[in-house]
mmCIF file of C-alpha atoms in Angstrom:
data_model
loop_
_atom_site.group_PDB
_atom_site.id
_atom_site.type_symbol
_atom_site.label_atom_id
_atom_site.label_comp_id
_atom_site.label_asym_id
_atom_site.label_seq_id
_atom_site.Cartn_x
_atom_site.Cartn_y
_atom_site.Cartn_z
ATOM 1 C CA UNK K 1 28.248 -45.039 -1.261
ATOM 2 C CA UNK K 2 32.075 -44.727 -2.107
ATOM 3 C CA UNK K 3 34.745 -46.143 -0.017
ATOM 4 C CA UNK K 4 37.327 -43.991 1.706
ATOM 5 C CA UNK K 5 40.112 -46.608 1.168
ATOM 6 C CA UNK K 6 41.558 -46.049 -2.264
ATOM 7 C CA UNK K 7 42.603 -49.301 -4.040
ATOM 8 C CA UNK K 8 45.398 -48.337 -6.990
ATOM 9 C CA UNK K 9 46.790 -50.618 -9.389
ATOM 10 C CA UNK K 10 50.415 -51.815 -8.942
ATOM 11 C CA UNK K 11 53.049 -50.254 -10.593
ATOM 12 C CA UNK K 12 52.864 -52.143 -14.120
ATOM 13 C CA UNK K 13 48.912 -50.845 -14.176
ATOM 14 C CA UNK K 14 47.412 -54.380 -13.311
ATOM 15 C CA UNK K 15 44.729 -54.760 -10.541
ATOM 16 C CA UNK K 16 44.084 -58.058 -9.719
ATOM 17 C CA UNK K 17 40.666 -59.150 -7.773
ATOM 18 C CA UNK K 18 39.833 -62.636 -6.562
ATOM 19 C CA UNK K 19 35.806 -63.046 -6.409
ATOM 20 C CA UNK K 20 34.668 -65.940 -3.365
ATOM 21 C CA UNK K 21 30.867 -67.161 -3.773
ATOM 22 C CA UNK K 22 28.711 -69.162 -1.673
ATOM 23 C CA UNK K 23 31.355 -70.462 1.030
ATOM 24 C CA UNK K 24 28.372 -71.344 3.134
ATOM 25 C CA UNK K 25 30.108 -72.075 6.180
ATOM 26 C CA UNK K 26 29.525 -73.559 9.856
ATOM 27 C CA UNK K 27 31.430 -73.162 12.611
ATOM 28 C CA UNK K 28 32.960 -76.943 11.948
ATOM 29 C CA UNK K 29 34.115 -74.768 9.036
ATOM 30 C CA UNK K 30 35.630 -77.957 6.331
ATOM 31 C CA UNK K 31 39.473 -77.986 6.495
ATOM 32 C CA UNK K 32 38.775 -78.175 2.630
ATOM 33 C CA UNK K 33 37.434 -74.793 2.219
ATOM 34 C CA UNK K 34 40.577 -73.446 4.456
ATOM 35 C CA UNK K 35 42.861 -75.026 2.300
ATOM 36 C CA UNK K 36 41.519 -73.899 -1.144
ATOM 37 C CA UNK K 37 41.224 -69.976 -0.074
ATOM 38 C CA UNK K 38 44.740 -70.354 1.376
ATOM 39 C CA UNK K 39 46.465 -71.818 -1.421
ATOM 40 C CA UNK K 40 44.689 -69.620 -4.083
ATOM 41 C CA UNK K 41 45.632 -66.692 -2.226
ATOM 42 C CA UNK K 42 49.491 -67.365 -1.848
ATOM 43 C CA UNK K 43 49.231 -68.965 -5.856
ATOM 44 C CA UNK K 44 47.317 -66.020 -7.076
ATOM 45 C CA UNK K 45 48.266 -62.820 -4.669
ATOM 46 C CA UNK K 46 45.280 -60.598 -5.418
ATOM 47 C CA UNK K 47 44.936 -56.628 -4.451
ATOM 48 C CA UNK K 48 41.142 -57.199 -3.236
ATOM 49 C CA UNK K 49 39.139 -60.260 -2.320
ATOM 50 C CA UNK K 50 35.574 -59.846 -3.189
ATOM 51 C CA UNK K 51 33.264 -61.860 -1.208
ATOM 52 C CA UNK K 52 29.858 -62.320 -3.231
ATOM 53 C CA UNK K 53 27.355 -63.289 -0.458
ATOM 54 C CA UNK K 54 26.481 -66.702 1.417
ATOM 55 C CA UNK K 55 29.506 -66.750 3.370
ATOM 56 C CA UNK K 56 28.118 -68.597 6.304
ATOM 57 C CA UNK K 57 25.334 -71.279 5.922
ATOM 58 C CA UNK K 58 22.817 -69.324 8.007
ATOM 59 C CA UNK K 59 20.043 -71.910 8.310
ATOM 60 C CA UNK K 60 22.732 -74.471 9.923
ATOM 61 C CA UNK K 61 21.789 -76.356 12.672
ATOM 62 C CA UNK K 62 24.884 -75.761 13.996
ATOM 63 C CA UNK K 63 24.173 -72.008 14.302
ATOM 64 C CA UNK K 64 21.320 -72.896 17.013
ATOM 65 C CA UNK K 65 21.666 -72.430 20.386
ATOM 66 C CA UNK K 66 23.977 -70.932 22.338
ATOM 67 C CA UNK K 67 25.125 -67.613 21.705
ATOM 68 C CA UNK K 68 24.578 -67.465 17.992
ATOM 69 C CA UNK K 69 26.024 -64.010 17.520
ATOM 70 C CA UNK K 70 29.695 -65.202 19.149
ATOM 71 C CA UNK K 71 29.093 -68.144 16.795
ATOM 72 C CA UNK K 72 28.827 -65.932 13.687
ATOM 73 C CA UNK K 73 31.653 -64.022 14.536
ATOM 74 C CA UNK K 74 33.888 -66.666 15.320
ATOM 75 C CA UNK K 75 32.851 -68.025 12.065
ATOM 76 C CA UNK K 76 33.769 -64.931 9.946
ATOM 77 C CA UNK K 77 36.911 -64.718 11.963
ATOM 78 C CA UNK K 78 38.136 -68.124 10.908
ATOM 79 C CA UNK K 79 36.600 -67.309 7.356
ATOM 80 C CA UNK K 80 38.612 -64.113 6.932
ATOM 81 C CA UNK K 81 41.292 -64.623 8.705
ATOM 82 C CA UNK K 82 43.405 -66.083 5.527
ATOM 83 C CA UNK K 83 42.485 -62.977 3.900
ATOM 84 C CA UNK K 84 43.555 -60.664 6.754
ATOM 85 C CA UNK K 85 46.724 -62.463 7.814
ATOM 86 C CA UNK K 86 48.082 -61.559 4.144
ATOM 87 C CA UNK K 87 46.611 -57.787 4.550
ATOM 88 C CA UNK K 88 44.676 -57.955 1.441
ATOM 89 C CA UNK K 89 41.876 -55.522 1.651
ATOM 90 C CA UNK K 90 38.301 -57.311 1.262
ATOM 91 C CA UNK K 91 34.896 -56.187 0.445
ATOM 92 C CA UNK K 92 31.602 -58.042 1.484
ATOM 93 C CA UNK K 93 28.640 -59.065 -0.035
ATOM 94 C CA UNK K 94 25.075 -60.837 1.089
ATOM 95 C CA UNK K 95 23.577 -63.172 0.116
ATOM 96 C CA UNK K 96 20.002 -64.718 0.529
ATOM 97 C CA UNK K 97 21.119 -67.403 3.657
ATOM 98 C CA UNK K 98 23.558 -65.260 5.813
ATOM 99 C CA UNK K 99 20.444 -62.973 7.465
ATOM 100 C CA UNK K 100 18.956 -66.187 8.094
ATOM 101 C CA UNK K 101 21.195 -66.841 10.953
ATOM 102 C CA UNK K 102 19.365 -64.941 12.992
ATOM 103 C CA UNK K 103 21.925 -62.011 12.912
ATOM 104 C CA UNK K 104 20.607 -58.900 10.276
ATOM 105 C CA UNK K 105 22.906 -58.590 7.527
ATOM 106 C CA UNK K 106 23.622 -54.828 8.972
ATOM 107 C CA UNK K 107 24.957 -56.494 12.294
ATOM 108 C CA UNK K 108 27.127 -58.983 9.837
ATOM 109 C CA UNK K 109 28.477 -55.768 8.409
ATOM 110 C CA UNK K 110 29.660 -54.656 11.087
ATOM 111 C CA UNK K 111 31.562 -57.731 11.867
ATOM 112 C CA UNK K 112 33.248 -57.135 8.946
ATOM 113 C CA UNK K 113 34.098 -53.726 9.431
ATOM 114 C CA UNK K 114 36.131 -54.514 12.623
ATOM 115 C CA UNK K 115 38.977 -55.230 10.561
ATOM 116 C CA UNK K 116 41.115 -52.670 8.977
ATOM 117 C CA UNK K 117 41.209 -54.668 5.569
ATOM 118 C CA UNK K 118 37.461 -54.523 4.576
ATOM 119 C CA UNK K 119 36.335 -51.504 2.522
ATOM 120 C CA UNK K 120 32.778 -52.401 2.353
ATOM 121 C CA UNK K 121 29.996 -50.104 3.078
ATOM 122 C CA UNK K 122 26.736 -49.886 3.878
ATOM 123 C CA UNK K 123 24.198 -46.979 2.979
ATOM 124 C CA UNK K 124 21.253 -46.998 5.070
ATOM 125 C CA UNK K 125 19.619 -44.956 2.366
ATOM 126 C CA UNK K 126 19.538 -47.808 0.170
ATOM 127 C CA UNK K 127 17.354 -50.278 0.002
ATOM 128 C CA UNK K 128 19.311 -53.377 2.007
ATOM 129 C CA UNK K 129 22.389 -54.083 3.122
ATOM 130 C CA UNK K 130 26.007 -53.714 1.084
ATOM 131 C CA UNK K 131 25.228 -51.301 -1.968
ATOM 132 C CA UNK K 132 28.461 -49.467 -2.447
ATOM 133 C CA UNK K 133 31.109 -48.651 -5.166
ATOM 134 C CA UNK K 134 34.875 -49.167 -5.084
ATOM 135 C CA UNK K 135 36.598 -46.706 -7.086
ATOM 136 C CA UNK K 136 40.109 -48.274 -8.613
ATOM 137 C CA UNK K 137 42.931 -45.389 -8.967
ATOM 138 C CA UNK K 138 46.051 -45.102 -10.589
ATOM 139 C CA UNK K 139 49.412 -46.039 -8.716
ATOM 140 C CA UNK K 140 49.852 -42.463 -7.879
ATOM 141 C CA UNK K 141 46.374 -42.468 -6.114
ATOM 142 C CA UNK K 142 45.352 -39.469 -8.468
ATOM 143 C CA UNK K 143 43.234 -40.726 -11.264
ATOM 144 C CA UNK K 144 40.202 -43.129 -11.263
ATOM 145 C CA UNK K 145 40.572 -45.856 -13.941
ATOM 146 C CA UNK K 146 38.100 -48.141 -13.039
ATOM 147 C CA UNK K 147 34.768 -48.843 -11.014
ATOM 148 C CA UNK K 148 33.765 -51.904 -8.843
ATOM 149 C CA UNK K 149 29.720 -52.104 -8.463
ATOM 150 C CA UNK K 150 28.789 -54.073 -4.975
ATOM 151 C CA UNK K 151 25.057 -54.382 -5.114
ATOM 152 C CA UNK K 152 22.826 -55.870 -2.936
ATOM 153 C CA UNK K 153 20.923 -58.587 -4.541
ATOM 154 C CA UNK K 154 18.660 -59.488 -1.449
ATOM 155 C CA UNK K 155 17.131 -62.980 -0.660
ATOM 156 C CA UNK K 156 13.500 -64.359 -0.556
ATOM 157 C CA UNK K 157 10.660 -62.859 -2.113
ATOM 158 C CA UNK K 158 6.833 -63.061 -0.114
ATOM 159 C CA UNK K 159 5.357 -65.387 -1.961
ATOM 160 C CA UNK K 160 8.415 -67.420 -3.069
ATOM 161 C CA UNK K 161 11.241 -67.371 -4.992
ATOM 162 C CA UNK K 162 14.087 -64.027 -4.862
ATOM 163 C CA UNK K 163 13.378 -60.783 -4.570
ATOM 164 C CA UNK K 164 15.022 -58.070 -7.644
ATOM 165 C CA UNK K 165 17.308 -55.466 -7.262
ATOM 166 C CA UNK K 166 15.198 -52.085 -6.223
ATOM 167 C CA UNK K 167 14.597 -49.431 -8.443
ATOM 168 C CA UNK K 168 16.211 -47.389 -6.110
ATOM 169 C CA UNK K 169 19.749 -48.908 -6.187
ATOM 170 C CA UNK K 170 19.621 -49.037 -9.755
ATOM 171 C CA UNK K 171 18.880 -45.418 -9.467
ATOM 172 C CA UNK K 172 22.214 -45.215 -7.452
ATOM 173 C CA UNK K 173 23.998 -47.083 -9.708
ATOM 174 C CA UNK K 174 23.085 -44.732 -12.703
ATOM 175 C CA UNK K 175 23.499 -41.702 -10.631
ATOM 176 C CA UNK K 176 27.076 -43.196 -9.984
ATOM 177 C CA UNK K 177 28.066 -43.990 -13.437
ATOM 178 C CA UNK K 178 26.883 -40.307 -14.497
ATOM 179 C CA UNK K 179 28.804 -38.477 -11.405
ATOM 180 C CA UNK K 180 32.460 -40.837 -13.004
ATOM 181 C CA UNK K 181 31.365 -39.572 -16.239
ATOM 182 C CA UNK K 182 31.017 -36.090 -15.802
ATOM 183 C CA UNK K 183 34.510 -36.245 -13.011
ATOM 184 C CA UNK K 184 36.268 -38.333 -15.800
ATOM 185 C CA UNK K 185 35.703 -35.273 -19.130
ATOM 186 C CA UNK K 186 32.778 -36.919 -20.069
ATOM 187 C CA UNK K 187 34.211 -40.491 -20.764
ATOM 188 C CA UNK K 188 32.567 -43.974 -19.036
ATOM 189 C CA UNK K 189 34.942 -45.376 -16.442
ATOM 190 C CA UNK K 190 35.319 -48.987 -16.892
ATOM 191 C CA UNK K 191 33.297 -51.264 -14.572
ATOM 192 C CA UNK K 192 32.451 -54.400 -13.065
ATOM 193 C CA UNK K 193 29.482 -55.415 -10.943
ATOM 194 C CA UNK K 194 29.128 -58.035 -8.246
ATOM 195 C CA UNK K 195 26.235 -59.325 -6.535
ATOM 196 C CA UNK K 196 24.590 -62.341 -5.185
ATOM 197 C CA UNK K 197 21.929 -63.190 -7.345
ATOM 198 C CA UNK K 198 21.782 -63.138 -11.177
ATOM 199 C CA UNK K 199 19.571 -60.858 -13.038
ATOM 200 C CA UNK K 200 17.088 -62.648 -15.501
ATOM 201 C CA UNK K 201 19.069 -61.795 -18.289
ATOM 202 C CA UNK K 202 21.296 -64.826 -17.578
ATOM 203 C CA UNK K 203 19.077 -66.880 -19.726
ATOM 204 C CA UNK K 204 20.118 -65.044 -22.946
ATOM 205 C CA UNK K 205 22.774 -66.898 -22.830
ATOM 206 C CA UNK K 206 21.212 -70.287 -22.570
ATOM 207 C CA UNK K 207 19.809 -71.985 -25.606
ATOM 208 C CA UNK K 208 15.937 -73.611 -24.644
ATOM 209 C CA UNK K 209 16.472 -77.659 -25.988
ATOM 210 C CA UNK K 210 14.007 -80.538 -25.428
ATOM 211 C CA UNK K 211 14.229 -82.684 -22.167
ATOM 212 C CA UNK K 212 16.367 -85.542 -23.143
ATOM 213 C CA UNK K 213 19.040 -83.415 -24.828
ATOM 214 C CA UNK K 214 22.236 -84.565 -23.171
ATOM 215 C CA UNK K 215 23.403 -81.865 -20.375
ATOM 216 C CA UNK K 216 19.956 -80.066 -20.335
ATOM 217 C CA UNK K 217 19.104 -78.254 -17.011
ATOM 218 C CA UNK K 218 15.845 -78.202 -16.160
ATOM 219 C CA UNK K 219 14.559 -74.870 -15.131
ATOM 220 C CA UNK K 220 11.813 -73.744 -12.676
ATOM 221 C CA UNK K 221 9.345 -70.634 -11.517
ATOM 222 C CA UNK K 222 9.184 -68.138 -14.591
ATOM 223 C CA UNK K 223 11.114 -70.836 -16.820
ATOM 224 C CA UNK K 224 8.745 -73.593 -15.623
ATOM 225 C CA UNK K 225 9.262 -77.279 -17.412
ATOM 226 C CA UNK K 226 11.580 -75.249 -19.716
ATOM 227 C CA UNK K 227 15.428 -77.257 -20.509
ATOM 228 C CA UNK K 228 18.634 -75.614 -21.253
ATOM 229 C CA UNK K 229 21.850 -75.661 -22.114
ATOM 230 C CA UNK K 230 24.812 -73.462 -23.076
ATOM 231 C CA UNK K 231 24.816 -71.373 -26.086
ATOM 232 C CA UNK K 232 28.081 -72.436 -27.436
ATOM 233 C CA UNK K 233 27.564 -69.252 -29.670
ATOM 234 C CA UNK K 234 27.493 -67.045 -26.281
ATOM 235 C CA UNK K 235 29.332 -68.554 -24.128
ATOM 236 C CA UNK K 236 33.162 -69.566 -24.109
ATOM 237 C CA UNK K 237 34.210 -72.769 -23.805
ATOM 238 C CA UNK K 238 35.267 -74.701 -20.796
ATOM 239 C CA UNK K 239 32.189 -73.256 -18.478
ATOM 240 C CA UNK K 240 29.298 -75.828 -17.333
ATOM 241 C CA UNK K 241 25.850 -75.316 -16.188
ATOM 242 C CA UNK K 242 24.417 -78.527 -13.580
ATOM 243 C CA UNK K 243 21.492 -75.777 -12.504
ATOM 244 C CA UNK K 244 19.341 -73.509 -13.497
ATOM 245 C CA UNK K 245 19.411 -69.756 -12.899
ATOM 246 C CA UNK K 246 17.864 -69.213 -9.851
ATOM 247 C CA UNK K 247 16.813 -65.457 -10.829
ATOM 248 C CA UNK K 248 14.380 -63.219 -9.719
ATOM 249 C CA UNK K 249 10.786 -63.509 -10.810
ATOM 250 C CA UNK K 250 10.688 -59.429 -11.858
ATOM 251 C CA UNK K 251 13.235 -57.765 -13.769
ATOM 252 C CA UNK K 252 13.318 -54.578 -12.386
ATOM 253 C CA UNK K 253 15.649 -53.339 -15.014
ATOM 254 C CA UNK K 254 18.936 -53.572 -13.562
ATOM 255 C CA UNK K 255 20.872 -54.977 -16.632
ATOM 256 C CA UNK K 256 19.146 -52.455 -19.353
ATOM 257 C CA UNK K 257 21.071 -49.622 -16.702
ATOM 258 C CA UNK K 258 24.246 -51.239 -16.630
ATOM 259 C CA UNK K 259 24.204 -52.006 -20.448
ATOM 260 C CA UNK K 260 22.744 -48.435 -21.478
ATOM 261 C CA UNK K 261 25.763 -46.644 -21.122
ATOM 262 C CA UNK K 262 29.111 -49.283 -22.625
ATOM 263 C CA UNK K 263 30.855 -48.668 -18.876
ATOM 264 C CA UNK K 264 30.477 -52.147 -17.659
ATOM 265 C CA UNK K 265 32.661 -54.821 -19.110
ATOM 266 C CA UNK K 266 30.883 -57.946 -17.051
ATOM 267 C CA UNK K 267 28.930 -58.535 -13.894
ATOM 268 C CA UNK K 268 29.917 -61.393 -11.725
ATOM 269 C CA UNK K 269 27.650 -63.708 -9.731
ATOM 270 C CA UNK K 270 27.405 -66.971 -7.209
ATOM 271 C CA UNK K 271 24.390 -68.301 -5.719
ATOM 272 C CA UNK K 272 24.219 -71.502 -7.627
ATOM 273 C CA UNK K 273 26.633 -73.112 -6.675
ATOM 274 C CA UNK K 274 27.340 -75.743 -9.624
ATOM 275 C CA UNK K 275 27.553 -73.050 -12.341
ATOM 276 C CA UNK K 276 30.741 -71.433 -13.706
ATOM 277 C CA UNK K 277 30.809 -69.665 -17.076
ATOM 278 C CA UNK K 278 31.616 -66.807 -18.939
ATOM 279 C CA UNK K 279 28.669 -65.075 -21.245
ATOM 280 C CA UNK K 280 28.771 -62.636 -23.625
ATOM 281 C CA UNK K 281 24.906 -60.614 -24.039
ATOM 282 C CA UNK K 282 24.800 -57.183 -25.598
ATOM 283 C CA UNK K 283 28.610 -55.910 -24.764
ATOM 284 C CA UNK K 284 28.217 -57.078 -20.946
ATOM 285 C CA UNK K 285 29.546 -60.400 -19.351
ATOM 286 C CA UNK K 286 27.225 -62.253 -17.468
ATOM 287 C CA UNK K 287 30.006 -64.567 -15.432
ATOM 288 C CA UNK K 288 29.345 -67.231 -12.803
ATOM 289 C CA UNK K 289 31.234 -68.220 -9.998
ATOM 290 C CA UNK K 290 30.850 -71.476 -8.881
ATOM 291 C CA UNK K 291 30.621 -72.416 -5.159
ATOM 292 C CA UNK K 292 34.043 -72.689 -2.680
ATOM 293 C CA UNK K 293 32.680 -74.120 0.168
ATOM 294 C CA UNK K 294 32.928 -77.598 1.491
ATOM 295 C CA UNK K 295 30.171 -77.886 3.623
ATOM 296 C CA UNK K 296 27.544 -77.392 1.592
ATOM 297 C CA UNK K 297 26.158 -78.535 -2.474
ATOM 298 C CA UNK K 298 28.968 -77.640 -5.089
ATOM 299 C CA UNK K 299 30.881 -79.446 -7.761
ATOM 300 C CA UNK K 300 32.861 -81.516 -5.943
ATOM 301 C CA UNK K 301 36.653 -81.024 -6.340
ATOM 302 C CA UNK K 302 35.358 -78.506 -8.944
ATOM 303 C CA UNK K 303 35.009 -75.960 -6.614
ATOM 304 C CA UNK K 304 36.918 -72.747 -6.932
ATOM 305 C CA UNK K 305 37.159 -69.109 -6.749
ATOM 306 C CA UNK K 306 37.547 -66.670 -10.051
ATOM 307 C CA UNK K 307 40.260 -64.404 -10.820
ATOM 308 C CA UNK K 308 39.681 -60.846 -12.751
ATOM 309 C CA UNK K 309 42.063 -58.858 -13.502
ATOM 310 C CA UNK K 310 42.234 -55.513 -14.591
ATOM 311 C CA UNK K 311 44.857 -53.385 -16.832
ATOM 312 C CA UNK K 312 45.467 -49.733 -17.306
ATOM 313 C CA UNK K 313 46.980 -50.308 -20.901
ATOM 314 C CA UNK K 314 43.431 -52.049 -21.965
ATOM 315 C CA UNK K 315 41.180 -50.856 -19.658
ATOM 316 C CA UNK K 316 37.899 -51.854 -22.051
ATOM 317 C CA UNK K 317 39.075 -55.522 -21.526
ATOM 318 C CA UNK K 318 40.221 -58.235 -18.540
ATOM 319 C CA UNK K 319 41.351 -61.586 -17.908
ATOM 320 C CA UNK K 320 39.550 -63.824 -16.016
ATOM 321 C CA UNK K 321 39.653 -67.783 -15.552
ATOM 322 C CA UNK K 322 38.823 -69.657 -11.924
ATOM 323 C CA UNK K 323 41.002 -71.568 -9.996
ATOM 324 C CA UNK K 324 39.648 -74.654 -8.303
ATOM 325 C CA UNK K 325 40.447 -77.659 -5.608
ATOM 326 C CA UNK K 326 41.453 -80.171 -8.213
ATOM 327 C CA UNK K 327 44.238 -77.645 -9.578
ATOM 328 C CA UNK K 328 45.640 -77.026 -6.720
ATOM 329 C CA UNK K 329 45.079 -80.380 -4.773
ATOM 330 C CA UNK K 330 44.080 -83.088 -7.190
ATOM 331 C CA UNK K 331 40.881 -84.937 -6.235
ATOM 332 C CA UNK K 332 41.279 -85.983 -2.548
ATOM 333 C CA UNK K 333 38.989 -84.414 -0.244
ATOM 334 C CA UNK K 334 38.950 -84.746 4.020
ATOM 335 C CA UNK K 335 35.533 -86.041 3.866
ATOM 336 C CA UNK K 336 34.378 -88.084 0.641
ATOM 337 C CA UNK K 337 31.627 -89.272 1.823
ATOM 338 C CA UNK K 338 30.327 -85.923 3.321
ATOM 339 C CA UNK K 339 31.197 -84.702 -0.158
ATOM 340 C CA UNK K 340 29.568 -87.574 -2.198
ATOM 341 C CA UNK K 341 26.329 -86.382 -0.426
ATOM 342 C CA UNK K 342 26.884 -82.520 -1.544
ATOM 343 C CA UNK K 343 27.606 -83.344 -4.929
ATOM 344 C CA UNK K 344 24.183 -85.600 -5.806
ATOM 345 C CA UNK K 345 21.722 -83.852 -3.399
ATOM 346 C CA UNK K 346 19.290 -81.421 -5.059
ATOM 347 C CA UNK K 347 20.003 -78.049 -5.116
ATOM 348 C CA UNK K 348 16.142 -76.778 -4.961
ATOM 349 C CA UNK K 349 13.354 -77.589 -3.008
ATOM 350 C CA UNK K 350 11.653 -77.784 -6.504
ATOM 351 C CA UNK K 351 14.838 -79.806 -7.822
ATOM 352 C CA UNK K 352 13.655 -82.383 -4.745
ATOM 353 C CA UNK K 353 10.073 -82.797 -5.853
ATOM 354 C CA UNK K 354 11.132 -85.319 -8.654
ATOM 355 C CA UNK K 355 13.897 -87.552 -6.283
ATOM 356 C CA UNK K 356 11.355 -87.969 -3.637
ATOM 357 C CA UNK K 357 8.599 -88.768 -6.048
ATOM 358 C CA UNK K 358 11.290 -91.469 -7.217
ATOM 359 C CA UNK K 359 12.098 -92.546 -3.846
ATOM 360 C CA UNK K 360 8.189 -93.159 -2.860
ATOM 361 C CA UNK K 361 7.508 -94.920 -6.084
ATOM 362 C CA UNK K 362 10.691 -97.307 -5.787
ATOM 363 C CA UNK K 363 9.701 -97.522 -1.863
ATOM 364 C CA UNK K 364 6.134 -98.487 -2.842
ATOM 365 C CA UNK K 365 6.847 -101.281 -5.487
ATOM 366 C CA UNK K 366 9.623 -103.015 -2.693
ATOM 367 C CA UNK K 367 6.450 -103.095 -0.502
ATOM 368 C CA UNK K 368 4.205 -104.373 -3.170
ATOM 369 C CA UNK K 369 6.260 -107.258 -4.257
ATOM 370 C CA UNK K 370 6.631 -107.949 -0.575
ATOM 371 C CA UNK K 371 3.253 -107.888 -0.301
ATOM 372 C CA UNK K 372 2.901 -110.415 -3.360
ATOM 373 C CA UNK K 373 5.916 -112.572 -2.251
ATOM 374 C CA UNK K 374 4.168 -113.076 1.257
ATOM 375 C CA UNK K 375 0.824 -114.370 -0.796
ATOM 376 C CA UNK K 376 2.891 -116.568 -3.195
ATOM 377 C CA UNK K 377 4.939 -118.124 -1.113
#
């Protein structure tokens, strides 16, 4: 599905897009997060704010009771409302917490689509919620010179861990590319693709180590008792990795699509939140985005959204670099203790297993030497 709002480059041919993962707000939305979207938007001025899923924390207490649809809204109000204020047209994206507030992700979209900035879609032929295409055209509105992918990366899978991308938006996606092919004299139209969730080709780009290498990441599910790190040889430098992939356990294929053809330059994705790099795996990108929110695990003052932005003189390449709270604020937060807490708690409920087993066993050997203190003494 195609959106009738056409998005052109400026004048000079650049099209810049600011990408916002996993804000994972409340409705005490942090004064933190407020301040880092607002100053990266007036810093970096983008043409189109891409919002990659989790943008409200929708297992939060805070979200019971009440009337928890007013609450959503008047959370995406407040969440949006730096965006709309400037007029910057925004598109939407779910992730695998914001249909857990009890709202569907369908009703969310239609939040969204009360204001005249958002562009995204939703095709209720498609499997999901959010599966659309934003077409890029040239100043004069007459050409298309590039292609946004917004896919649907869906949330929990029966059984445990995330569900893939379905075969039938990856047909969609290929049936897209093909239509831009055929419209553009038989020549691929330069892409990108956001979504939620990565695919499992992320780990390409990882190099397997032994445990006590320094930095290794333990992994979990499909990469079970496996440790990684970056592959300095695929990824540049200046990214970090504190988590492991959290990607589906299928592939259903969706990277061999958007790597068959050469069209897309890089596919951009959140959903854990302490990850931010830039890989490189047969011709395509694979680019996380770490976390901007405040009120929920990230990288402390590390947070940040990513820039991307696109050129008409060199459409087969872009810039892209993040933008985070320390930059623009140094490394005072509102709350540090609140944000202590984020930054050291685990970020799975596999990740947890080992801290609590840690906990118990320190717990038990304070009671024990109780225990022999009250007999000795």
């Amino acid at each position: 599905m195609t959106s009738q709002r056409k998005l052109c480059v400026r004048p000079d041919g650049s099209f810049k897009i600011m990408q916002i993962a996993d804000l994972q707000e409340i409705p005490a939305i942090s004064p933190d997060t407020l301040k880092l979207m607002n100053a990266s938007l007036d810093r970096e001025k983008p043409d189109l704010v891409v919002f990659t899923g989790d943008q409200i924390k929708g297992y939060g207490i805070t979200f019971r009771g009440g009337d928890r649809k007013k609450k959503v809204e008047d959370t995406l109000h407040r969440l949006l409302e730096p965006v709309v204020k400037r007029n910057i047209p925004f598109a939407p994206l779910f992730g695998n917490h914001d249909g857990q507030v009890g709202c569907t992700n369908q009703e969310q979209m239609k939040m969204y689509q009360r204001y005249e900035q958002c562009v995204g879609m939703d095709d209720p032929a498609l499997p999901g919620c959010g599966t659309y295409d934003l077409p890029i055209y040239s100043n004069d509105g007459q050409k298309v010179l590039f292609n946004l992918y917004l896919i649907d990366s869906h949330g929990s899978a029966k059984g445990g861990g995330y569900a893939p991308v379905d075969p039938k938006q990856i047909e969609w996606y290929r049936a897209t590319r093909d239509r831009l092919i055929q419209e553009n004299g038989g020549q691929t139209v330069p892409s990108l693709v956001f979504q939620h969730i990565p695919v499992p080709e992320y780990y390409k780009v990882l190099q397997q180590v032994p445990h006590k290498t320094p930095g290794a990441v333990r992994a979990y599910r499909t990469h079970k008792n496996e440790f990684y790190i970056l592959n300095p040889d695929m990824v540049d430098k200046g990214g970090f990795m504190r988590e492991h992939p959290a990607i589906p356990d299928v592939n259903t294929g969706e990277f061999d699509a958007i790597a068959e053809k050469g069209d897309v330059l890089g596919m951009f994705v959140g959903h854990d939140h302490i990850n931010s790099f830039v890989g490189h795996y047969k011709n395509v990108d694979l680019v996380y985005t770490p976390g901007s929110g405040f009120n929920v695990y990230g990288p402390g003052v590390e947070r940040a959204v990513r820039i991307i932005e696109l050129h008409q003189e060199k459409p087969r390449s872009y810039d892209t670099h993040t933008l985070s709270f320390q930059e623009l604020f140094g490394k005072k937060v509102s709350n540090p203790i609140k944000d202590f807490f984020y930054v050291h708690s685990p970020t799975t409920p596999e990740a947890a297993v080992p801290l609590i087993v840690k906990t118990v066993g320190v717990i038990a050997a304070i009671v024990a030497l109780i225990i022999l203190l009250t007999k000795i003494l």
